[in-house]
Coordinates of C-alpha atoms in Angstrom, one line a residue:
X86 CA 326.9 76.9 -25.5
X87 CA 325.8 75.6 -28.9
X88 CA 325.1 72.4 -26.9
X89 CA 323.4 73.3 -24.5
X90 CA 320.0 72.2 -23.8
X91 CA 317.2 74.9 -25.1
X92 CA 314.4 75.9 -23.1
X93 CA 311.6 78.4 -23.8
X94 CA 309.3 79.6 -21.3
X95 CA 305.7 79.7 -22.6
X96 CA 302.8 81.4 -21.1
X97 CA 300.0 83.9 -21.1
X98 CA 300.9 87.5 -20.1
X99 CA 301.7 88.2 -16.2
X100 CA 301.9 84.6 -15.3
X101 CA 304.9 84.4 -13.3
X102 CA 307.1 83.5 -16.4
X103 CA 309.7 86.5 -16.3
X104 CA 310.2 86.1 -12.3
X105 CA 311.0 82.4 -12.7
X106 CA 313.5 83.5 -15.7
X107 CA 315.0 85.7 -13.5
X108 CA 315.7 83.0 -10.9
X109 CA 317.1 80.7 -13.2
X110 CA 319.4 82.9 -14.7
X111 CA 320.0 85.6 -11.9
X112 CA 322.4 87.9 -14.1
X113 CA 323.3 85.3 -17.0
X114 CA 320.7 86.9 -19.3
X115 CA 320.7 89.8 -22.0
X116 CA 318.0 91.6 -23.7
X117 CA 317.7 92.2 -27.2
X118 CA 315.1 92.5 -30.2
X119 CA 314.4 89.5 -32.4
X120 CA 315.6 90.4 -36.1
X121 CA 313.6 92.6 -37.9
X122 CA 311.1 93.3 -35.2
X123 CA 310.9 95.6 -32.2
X124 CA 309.6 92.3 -30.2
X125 CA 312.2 92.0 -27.3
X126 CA 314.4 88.9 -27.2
X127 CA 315.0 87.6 -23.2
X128 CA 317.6 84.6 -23.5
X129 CA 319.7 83.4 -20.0
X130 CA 322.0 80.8 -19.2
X131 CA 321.8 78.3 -16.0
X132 CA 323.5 74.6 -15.3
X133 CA 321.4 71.9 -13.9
X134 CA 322.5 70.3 -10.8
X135 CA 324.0 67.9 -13.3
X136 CA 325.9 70.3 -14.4
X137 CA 324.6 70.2 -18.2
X138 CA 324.3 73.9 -19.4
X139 CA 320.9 75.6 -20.0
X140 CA 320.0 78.4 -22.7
X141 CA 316.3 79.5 -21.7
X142 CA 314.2 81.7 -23.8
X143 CA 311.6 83.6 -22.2
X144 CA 309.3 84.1 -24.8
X145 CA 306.2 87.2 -25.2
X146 CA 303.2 86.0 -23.4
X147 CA 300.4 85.0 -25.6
X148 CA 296.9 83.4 -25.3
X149 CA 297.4 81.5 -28.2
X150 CA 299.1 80.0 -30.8
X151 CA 297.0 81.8 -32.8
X152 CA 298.3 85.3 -32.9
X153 CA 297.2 88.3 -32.5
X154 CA 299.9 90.8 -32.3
X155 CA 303.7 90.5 -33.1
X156 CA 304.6 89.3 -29.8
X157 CA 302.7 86.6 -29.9
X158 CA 303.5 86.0 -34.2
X159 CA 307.2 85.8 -32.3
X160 CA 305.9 83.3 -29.7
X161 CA 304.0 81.1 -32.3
X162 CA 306.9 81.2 -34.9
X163 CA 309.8 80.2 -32.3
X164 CA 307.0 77.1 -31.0
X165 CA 307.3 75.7 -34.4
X166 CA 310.7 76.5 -35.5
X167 CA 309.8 79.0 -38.0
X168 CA 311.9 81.8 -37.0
X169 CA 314.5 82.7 -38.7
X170 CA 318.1 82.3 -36.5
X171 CA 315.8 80.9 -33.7
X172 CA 316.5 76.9 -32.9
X173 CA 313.8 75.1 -32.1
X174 CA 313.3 74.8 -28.3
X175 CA 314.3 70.7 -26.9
X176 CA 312.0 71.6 -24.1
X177 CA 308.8 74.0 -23.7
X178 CA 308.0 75.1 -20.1
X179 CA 304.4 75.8 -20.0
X180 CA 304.2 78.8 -16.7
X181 CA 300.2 78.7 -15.9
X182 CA 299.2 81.0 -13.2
X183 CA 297.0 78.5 -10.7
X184 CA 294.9 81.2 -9.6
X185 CA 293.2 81.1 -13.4
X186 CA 293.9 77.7 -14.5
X187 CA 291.0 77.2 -16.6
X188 CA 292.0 80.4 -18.9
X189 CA 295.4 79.2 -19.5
X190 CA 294.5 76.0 -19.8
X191 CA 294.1 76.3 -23.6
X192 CA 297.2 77.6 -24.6
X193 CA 298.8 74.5 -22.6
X194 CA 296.6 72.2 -24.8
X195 CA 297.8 74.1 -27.8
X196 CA 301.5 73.6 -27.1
X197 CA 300.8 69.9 -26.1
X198 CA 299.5 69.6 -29.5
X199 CA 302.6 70.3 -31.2
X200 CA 303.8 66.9 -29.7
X201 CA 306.8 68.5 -28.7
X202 CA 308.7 67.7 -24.6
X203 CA 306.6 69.7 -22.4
X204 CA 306.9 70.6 -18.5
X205 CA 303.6 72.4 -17.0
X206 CA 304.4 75.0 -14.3
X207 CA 301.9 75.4 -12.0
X208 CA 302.4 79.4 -10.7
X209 CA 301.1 81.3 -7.9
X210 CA 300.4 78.4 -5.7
X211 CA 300.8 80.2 -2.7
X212 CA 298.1 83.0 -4.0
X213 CA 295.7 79.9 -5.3
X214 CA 295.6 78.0 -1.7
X215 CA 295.2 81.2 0.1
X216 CA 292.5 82.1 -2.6
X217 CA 290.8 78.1 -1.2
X218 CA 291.7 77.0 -4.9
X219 CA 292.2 73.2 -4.9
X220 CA 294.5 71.9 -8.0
X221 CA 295.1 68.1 -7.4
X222 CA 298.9 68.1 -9.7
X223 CA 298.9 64.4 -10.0
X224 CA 295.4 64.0 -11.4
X225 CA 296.5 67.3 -14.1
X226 CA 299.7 65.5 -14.9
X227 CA 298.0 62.1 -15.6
X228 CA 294.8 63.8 -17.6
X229 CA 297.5 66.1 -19.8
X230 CA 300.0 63.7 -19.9
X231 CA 302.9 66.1 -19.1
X232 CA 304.7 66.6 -15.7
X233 CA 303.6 69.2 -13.7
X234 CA 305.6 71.0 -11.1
X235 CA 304.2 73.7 -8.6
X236 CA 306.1 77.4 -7.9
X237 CA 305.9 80.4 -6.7
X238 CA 308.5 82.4 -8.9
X239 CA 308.9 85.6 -6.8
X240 CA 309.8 83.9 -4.0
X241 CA 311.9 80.8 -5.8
X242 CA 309.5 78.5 -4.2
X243 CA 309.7 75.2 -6.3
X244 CA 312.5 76.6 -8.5
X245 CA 314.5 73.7 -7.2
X246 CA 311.7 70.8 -8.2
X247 CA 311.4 72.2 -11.7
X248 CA 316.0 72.4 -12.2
X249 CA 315.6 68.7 -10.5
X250 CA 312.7 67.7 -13.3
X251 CA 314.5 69.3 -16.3
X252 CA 317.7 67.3 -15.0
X253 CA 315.9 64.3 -14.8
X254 CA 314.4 64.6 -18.2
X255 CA 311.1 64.4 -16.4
X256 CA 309.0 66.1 -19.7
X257 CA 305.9 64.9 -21.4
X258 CA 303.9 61.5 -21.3
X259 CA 301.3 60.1 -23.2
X260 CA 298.5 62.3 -23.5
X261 CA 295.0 60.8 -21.8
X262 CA 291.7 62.4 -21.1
X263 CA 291.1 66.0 -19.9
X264 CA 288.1 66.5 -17.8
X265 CA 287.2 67.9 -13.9
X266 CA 290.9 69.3 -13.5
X267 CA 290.4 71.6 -11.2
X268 CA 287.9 72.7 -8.5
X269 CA 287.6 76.1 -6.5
X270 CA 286.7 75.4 -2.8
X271 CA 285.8 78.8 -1.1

């Protein structure tokens, strides 16, 4: 599966990122540790509705590109390619939880900085609406300049709009301003 396309699941601890890993790859996954380090290694395999194979990384969940502890090091050295035996990712999935956009908002500006294909996956939508939490997609994808594509991973909810968007090659735009995103209605 050498050619296969690579995608790494990015996000901030207990965002959703490991449920939606799961649905991609049911049982086509295995667990290990990356070398050297007791950091474990989630890698799966899924096809597109394409066809075209899938290798997905689920990567530790950071705050930052700016580590703090070795699962994030892990996380910031596969981002830029520094790890050793790790190929750099074609495609970063950034999994937000939508209840607390505004807090993982700057790890998604982070990894759009690396001007790298990006996909932003909104998470939890089902918890932010009944929470009266207002996220308007299309203004967030035009003001980040990535796609953005709404689930809610532990019910496969939108699982089938983000296969359709990584089949259609529907990652990153031009970057554009970033203010007023979101707004909580209570």
């Amino acid at each position: 599966m050498s050619d296969a396309l690579r995608v790494a699941l990015v996000g901030n601890p207990n965002c959703g990122k490991t449920s939606l890993f799961n649905h991609l790859t049911g049982t086509r996954q295995k667990v290990a540790n990356y070398a050297g380090v007791t950091v474990e290694r989630k890698e799966g395999f899924f096809k597109l509705p394409s066809g075209e194979s899938v290798r997905v990384l689920d990567l530790p969940g950071t705050y930052s590109l700016k580590p703090t502890s070795l699962d994030e090091e892990v996380t910031r050295a596969v981002c830029l390619g520094e790890l050793e035996g790790e190929v750099l990712p074609d495609i970063y999935v950034c999994v937000v939880d939508a209840t607390n956009l505004k807090l993982h908002l700057g790890l998604v500006l982070e990894m759009i900085e690396l001007g790298r294909p990006i996909l932003l996956v909104l998470n939890m939508m089902d918890e932010a609406r009944r929470r009266g939490i207002q996220i308007n997609t299309q203004k967030l994808s035009e003001r980040l300049g990535v796609p953005v594509v709404e689930t809610v991973a532990v019910r496969r909810a939108g699982v089938e709009n983000l296969l359709h968007a990584l089949d259609q090659g529907n990652y990153s735009m031009p970057k554009t301003e970033l203010s007023g995103l979101t707004g909580d209605h209570h």
